[in-house]
Short mmCIF file of C-alpha atoms and ligand atoms in Angstrom, two decimals:
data_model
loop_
_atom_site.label_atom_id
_atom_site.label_comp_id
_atom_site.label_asym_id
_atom_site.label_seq_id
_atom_site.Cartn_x
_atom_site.Cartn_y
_atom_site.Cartn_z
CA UNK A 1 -35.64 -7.49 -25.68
CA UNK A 2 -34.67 -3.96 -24.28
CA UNK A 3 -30.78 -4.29 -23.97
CA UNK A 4 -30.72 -1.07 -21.70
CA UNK A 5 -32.01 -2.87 -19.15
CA UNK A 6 -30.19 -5.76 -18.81
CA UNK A 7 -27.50 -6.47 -16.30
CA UNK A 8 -24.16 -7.82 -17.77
CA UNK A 9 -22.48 -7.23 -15.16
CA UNK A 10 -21.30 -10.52 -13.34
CA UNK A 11 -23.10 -10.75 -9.35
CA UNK A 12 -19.23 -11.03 -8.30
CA UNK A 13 -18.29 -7.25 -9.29
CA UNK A 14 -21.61 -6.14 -8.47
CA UNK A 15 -21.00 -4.85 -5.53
CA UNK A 16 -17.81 -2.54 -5.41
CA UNK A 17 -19.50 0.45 -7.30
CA UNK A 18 -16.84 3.51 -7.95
CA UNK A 19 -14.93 5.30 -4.39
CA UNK A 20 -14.94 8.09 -3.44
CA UNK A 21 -11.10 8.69 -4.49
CA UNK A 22 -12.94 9.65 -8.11
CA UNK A 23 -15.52 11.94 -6.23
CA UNK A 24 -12.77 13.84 -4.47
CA UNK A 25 -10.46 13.72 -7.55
CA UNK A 26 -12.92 15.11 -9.48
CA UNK A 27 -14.03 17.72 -6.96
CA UNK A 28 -10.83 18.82 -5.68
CA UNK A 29 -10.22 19.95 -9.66
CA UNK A 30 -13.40 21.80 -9.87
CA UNK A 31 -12.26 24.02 -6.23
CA UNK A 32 -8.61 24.12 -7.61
CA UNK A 33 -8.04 22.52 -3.90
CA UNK A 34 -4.22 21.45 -3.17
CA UNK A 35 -4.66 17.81 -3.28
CA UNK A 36 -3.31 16.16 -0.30
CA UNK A 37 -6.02 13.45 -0.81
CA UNK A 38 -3.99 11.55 -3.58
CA UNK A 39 -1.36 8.88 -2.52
CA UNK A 40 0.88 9.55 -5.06
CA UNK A 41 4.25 12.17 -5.71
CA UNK A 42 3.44 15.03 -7.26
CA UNK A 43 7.55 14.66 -8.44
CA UNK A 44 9.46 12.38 -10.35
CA UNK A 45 11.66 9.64 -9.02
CA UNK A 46 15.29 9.87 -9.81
CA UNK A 47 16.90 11.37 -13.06
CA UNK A 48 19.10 8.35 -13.67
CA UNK A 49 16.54 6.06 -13.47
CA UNK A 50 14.17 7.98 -15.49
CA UNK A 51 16.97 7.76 -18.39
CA UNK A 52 17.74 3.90 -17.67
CA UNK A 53 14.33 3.59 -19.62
CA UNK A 54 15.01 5.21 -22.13
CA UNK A 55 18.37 3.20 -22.51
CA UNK A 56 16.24 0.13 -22.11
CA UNK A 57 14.63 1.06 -25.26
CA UNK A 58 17.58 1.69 -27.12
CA UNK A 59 18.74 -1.61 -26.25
CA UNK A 60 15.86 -3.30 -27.61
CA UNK A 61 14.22 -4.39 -24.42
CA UNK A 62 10.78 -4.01 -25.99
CA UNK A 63 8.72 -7.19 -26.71
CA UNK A 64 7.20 -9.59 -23.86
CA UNK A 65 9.48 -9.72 -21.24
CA UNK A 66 9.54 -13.50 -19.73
CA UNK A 67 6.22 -14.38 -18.12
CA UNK A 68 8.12 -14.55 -14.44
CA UNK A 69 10.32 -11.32 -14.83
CA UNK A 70 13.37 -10.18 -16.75
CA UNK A 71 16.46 -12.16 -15.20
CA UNK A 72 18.06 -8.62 -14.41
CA UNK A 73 15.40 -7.52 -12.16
CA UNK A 74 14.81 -10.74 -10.65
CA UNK A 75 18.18 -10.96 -9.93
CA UNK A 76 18.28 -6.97 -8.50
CA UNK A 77 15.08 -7.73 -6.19
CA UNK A 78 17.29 -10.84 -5.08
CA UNK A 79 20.23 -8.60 -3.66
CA UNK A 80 18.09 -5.99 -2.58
CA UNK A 81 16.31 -8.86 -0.41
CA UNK A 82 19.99 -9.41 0.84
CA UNK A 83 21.39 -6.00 1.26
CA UNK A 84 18.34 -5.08 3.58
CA UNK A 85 16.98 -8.06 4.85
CA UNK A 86 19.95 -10.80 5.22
CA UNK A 87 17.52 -13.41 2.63
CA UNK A 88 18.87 -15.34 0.19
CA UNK A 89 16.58 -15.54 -2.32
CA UNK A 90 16.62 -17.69 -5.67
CA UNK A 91 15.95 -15.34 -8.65
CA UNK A 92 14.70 -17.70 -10.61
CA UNK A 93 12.48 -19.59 -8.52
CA UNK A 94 11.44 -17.40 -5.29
CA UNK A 95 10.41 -14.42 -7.04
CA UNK A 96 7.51 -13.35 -9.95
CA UNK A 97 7.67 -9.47 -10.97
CA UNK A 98 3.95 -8.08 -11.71
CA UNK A 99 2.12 -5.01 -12.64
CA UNK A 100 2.64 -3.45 -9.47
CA UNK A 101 1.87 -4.62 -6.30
CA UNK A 102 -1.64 -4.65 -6.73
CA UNK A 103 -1.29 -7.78 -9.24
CA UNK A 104 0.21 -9.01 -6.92
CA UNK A 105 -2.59 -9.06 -4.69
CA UNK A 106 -5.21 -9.49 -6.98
CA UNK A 107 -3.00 -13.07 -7.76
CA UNK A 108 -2.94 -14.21 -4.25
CA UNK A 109 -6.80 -13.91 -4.58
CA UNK A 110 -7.30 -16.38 -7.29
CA UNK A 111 -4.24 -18.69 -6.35
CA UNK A 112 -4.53 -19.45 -2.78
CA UNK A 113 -8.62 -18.70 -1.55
CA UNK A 114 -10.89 -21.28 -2.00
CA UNK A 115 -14.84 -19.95 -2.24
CA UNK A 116 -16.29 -19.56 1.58
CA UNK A 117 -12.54 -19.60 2.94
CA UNK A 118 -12.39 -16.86 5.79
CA UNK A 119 -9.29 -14.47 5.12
CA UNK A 120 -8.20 -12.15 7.62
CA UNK A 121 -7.65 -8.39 7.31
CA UNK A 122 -6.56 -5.79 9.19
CA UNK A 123 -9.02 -2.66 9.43
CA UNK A 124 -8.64 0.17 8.58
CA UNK A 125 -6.73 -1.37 4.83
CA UNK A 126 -5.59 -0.91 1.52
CA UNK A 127 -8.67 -1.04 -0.71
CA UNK A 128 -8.12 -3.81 -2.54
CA UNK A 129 -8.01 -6.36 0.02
CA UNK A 130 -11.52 -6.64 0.34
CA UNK A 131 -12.49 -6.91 -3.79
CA UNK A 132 -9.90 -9.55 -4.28
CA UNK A 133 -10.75 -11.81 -1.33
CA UNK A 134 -14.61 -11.67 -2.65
CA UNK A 135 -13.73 -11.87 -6.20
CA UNK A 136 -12.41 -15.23 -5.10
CA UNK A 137 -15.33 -16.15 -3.33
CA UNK A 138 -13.55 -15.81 0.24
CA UNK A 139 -14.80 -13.87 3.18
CA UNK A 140 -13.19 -10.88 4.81
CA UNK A 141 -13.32 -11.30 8.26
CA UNK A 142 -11.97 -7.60 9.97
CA UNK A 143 -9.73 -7.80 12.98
CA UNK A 144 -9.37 -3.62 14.21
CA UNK A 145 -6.15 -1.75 14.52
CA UNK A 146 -7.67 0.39 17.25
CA UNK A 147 -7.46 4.53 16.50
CA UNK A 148 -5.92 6.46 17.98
CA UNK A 149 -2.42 4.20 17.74
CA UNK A 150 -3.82 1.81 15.30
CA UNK A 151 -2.74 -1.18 17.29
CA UNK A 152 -4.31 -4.69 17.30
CA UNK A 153 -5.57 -6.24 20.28
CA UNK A 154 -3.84 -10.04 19.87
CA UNK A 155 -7.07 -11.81 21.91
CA UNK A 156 -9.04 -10.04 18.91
CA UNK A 157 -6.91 -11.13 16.31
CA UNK A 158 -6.96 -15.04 17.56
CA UNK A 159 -10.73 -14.95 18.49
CA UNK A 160 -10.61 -14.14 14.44
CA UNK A 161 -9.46 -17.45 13.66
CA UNK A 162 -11.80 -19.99 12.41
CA UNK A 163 -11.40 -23.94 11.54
CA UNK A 164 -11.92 -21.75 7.84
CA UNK A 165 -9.33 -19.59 7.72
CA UNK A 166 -6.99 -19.42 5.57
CA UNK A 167 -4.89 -16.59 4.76
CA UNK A 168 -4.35 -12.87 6.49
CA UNK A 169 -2.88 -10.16 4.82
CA UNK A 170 -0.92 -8.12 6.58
CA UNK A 171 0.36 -4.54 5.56
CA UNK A 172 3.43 -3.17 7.42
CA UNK A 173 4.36 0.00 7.06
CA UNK A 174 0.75 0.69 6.96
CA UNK A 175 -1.64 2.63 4.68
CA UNK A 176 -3.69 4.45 5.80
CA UNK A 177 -2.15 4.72 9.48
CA UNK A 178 1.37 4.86 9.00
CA UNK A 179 2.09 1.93 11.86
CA UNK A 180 4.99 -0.57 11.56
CA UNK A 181 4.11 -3.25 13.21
CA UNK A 182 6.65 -4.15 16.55
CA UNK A 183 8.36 -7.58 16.61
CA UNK A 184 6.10 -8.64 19.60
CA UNK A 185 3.37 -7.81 17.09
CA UNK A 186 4.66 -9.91 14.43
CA UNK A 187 5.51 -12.20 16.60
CA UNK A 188 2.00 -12.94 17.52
CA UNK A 189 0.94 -12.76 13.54
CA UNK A 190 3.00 -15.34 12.82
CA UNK A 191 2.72 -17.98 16.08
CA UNK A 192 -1.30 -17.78 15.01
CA UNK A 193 0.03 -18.43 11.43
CA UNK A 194 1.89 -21.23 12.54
CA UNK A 195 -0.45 -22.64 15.28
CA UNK A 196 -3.48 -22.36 12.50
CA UNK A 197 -1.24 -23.28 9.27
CA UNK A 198 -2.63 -20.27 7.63
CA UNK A 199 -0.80 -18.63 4.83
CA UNK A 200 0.89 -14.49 5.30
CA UNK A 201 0.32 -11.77 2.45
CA UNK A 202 2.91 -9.46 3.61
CA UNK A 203 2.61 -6.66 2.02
CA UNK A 204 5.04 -4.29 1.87
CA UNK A 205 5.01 -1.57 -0.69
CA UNK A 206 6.53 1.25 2.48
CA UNK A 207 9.53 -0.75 3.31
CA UNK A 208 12.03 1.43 2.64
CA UNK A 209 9.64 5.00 4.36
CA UNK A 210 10.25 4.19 7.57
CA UNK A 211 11.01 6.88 10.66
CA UNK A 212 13.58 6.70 13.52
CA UNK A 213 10.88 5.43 16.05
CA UNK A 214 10.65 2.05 14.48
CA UNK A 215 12.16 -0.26 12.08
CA UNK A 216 10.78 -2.47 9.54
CA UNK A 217 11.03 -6.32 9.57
CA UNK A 218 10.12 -8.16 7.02
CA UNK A 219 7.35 -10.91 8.42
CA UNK A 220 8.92 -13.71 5.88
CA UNK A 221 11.96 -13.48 8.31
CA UNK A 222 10.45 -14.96 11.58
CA UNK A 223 11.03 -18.63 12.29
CA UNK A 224 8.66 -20.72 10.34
CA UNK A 225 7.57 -18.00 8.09
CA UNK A 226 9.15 -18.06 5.31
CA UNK A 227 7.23 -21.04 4.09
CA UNK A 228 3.90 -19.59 4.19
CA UNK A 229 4.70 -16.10 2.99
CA UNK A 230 4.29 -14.04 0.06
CA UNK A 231 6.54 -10.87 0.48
CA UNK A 232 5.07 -8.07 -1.69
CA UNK A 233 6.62 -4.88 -2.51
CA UNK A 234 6.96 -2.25 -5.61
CA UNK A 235 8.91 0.19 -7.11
CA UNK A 236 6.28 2.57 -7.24
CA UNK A 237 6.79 3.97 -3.86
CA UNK A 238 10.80 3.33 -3.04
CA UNK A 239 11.51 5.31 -6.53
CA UNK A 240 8.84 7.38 -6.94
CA UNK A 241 7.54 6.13 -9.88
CA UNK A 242 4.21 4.80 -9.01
CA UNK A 243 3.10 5.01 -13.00
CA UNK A 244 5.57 2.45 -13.98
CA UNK A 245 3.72 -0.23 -11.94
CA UNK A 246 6.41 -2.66 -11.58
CA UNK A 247 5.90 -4.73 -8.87
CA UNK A 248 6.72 -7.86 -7.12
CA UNK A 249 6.12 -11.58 -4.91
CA UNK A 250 9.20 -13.07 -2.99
CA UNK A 251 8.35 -16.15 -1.74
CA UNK A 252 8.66 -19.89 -1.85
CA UNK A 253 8.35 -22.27 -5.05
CA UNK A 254 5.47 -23.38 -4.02
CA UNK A 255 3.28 -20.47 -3.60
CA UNK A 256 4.83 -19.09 -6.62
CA UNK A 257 3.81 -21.94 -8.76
CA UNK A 258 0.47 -21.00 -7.85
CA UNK A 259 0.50 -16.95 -8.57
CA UNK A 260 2.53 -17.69 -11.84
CA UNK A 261 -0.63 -20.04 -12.88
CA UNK A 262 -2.89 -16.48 -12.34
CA UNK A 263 -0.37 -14.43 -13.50
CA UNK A 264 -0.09 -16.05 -16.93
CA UNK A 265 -3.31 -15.65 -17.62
CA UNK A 266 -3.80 -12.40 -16.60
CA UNK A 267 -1.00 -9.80 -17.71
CA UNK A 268 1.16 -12.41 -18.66
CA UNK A 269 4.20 -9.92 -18.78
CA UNK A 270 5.18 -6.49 -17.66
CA UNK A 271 6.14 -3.56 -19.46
CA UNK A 272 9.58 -4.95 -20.74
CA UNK A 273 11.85 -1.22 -20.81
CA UNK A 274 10.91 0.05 -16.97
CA UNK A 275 11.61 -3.55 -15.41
CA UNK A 276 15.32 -3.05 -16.62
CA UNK A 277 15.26 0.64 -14.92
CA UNK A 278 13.97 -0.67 -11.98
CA UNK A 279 16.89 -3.24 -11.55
CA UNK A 280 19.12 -0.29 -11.76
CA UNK A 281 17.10 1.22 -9.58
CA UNK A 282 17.00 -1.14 -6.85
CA UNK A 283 20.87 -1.41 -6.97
CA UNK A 284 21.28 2.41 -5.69
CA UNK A 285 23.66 3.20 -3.12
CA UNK A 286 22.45 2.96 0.65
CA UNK A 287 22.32 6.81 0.87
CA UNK A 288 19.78 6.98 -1.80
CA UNK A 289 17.26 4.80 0.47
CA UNK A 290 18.35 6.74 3.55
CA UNK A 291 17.66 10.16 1.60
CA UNK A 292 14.23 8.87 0.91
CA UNK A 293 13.04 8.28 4.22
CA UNK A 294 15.08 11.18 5.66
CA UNK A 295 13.40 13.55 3.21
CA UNK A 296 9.61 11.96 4.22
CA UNK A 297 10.70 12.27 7.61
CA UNK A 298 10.71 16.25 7.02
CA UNK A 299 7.81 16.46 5.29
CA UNK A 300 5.73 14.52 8.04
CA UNK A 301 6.81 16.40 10.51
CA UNK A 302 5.65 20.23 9.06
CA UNK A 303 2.55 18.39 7.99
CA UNK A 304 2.19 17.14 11.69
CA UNK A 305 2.53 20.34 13.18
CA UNK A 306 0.25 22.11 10.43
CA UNK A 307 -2.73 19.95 10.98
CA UNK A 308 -1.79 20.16 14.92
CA UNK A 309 -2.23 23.84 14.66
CA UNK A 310 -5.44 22.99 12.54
CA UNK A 311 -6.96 20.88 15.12
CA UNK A 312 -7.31 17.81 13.28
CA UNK A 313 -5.00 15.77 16.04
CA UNK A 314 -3.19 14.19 13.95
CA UNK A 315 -1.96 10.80 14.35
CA UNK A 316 2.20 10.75 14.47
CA UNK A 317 3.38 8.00 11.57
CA UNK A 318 5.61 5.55 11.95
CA UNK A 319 6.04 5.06 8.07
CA UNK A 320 4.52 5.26 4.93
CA UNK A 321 3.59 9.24 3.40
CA UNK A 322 0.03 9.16 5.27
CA UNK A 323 -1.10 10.61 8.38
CA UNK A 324 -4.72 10.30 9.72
CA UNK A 325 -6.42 13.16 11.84
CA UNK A 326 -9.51 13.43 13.76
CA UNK A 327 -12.23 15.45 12.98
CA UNK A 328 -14.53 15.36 16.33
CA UNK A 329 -13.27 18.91 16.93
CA UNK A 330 -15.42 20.14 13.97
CA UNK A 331 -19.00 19.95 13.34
CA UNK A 332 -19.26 17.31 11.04
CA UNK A 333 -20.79 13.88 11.25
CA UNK A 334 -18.47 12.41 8.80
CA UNK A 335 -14.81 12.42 7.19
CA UNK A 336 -16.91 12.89 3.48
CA UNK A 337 -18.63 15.83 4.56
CA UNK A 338 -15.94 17.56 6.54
CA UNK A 339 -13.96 16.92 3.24
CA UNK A 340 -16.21 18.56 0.58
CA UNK A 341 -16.12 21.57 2.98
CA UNK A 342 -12.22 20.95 3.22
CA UNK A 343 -12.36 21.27 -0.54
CA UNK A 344 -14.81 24.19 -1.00
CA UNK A 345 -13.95 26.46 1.66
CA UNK A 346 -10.60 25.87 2.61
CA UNK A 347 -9.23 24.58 -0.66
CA UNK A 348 -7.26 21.32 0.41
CA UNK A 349 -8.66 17.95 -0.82
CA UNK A 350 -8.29 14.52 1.86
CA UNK A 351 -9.70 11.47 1.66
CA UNK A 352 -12.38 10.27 4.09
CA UNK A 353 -10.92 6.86 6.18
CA UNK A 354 -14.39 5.47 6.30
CA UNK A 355 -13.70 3.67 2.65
CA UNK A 356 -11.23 2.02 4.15
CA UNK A 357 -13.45 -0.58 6.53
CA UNK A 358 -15.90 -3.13 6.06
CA UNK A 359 -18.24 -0.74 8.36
CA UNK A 360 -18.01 2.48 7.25
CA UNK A 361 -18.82 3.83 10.96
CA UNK A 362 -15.80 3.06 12.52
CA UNK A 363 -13.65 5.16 10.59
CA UNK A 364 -16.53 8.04 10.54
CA UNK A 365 -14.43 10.58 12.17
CA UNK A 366 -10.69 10.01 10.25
CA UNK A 367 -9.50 11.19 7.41
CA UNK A 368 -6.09 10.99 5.78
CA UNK A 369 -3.66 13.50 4.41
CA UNK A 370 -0.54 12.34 2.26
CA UNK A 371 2.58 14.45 2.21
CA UNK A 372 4.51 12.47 -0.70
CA UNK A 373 4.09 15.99 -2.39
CA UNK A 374 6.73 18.88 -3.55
CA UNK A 375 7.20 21.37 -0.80
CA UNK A 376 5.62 24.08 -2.62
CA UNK A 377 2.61 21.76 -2.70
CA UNK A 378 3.09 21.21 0.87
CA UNK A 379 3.70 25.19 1.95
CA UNK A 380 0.35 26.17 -0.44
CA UNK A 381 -1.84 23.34 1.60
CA UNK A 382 -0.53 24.66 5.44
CA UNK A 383 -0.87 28.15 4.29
CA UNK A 384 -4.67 27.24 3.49
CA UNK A 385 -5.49 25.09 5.95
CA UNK A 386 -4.51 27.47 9.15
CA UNK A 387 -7.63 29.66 8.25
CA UNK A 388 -9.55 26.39 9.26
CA UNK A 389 -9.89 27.55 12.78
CA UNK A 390 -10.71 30.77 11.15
C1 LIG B 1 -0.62 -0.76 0.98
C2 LIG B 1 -0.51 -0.67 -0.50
N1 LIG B 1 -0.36 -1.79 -1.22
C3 LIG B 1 -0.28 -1.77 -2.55
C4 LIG B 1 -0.35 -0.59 -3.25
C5 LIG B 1 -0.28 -0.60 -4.74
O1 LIG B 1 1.02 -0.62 -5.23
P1 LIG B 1 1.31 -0.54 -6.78
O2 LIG B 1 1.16 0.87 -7.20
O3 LIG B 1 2.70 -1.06 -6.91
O4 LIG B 1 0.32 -1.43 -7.48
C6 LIG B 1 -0.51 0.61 -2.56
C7 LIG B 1 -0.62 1.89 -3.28
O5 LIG B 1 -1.14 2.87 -2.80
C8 LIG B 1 -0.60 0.57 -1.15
O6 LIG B 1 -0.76 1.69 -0.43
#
């Protein structure tokens, strides 16, 4: 039998091949392009927090931690929930901590969708959405958040609804856009949850990079929602430390009776040391959460103006570190090929938005720029980027 040629790779995964992420990655090294493509800090999060690891350590906080979380962090996320959001939260019982937030999600997958269940989505989203509703057998069914405001018509999102559905996910602050959703718009999310007894993935890895136009509520928070939602969040983006992957679910016994069952046989555990530096982490003064989002806010705003000058009409965020432009003033068919000229010519690396929809067409003409970078990072891409009109 000729091994080579046979497929051992399970019809499920078949599918999802590589993104382009690793394309860009990989190409934006070869151009030494400033890489505004990657949604990550190119600096570290705090110095104190960095050293509670290492403290951690020295404590001996370094076999399995419990299955559901160390009790310090649990009971951290608990008071953060409080602080911020006015919830009470059991530590013990209303909240798992996982390898990021994209356990998380990959949990709610395997716990809660039954195969052929229809599972709503919000389009452009978060790339891992889509895998982990088919990797359960679901079906993603796209509702749009129209460009250029990346707002949801509400007759859309209910025409959505099926007698199959089951679940949405929803993802405020957004990535890619950078929306928040308003309360009238959660307020329509969660009558159709209640109306259609589906079940909310909120997820909400932004919450704390949020901008003076809007403010962040919490979807678990409106009247009958608690029940039927699973709030997720990380440190990786509040702190800066989006290595660490230390994330978590708040949400009611039940539903987390059914994540722990996935979650214990999948990582089990997270990495012991950095859940007890993210407790202390979480416990920061107010004005280190307002420095965060005041120091974003700066950053948007020269990147704004940069790729306004640019003529990429940018999209203004409401939160998150991504903002999406348009490239129909430039002769390109497509965000990919605009970008591998971005990258060659220009020397700044982006990442195409069509990756992030079921149809690859609708987001054609977007692409998205991150500016959760240094400032001499930031400087280097806007000094590049304004010979793009030439
Ligand atoms: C919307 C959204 N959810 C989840 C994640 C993943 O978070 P984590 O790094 O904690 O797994 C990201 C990271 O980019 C994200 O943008």
């Amino acid at each position: 039998m000729d091994l080579t040629a046979r497929t051992w790779m399970a019809g499920r995964v078949r599918g999802f091949g590589t993104s382009i992420f690793a394309e860009i990655s990989a190409l934006a090294r070869e151009f030494n392009a400033v890489n505004l493509g990657q949604g990550f800090p190119d600096f570290d999060g705090p110095e104190e927090i960095r050293n509670a690891v290492a403290r951690a350590i020295a404590a001996g906080h370094n076999q399995y931690a419990l299955s559901n979380g160390e009790a310090p962090l649990r009971e951290a996320i608990a008071e953060h929930s409080l602080r911020f959001y006015g919830m009470r939260i059991d530590p013990l019982a209303e909240i798992t901590v996982t390898s990021g937030a994209t356990e998380a999600i990959f949990c709610t997958g395997l716990a809660f969708i039954e195969p052929g269940d229809e599972v709503i989505i919000f389009e452009p989203c978060y790339d891992s959405y889509v895998p982990t509703i088919r990797m359960a057998g679901g079906i993603p069914v796209p509702v749009a958040l129209h460009a250029p405001d990346f707002r949801f018509d509400p007759a859309e999102l209910r025409a959505a609804v099926t007698g199959r559905t089951r679940a949405i996910y929803v993802n405020t602050p957004h990535n890619p856009s950078g929306t928040i959703f308003t309360d009238a718009e959660l307020e329509t999310i969660a009558a159709i949850c209640r109306e259609h007894d589906l079940l909310a993935i909120a997820d909400e890895v932004y919450e704390h990079i949020v901008y003076p136009e809007a403010s962040h509520r919490r979807l678990a928070t409106l009247p009958g929602m608690w029940e039927r939602t699973l709030t997720i969040s990380s440190g990786g983006k509040t702190f800066s430390f989006t290595g660490w992957k230390i994330g978590w679910a708040i949400g009611p016994e039940p539903l987390q009776a059914a994540l722990r069952r996935v979650h214990q046989f999948s990582v089990f555990a997270t990495c012991t040391p950095m859940q007890h530096a993210i407790a202390e982490a979480l416990r920061l003064p107010d004005d280190y959460f307002r420095t965060l989002a005041a120091d974003y806010l700066a950053r948007r705003d020269f990147l704004m103006e940069v790729l306004r000058d640019a003529g990429l009409r940018p999209r203004r965020p409401d939160g998150s570190y991504f903002i999406v432009g348009d490239i129909g003033d430039f002769p390109f068919t497509n965000g990919a090929d605009f970008i591998r000229h971005l990258i060659r010519e220009i020397g700044v690396a982006a990442i195409p938005l069509d990756t992030f929809y079921l149809d690859p067409a609708e987001g054609k003409r977007l692409v998205r720029f991150c500016f959760c970078k240094s400032w001499e990072t930031l400087e280097a891409g806007a000094e590049r980027l304004r010979k793009l009109r030439g």
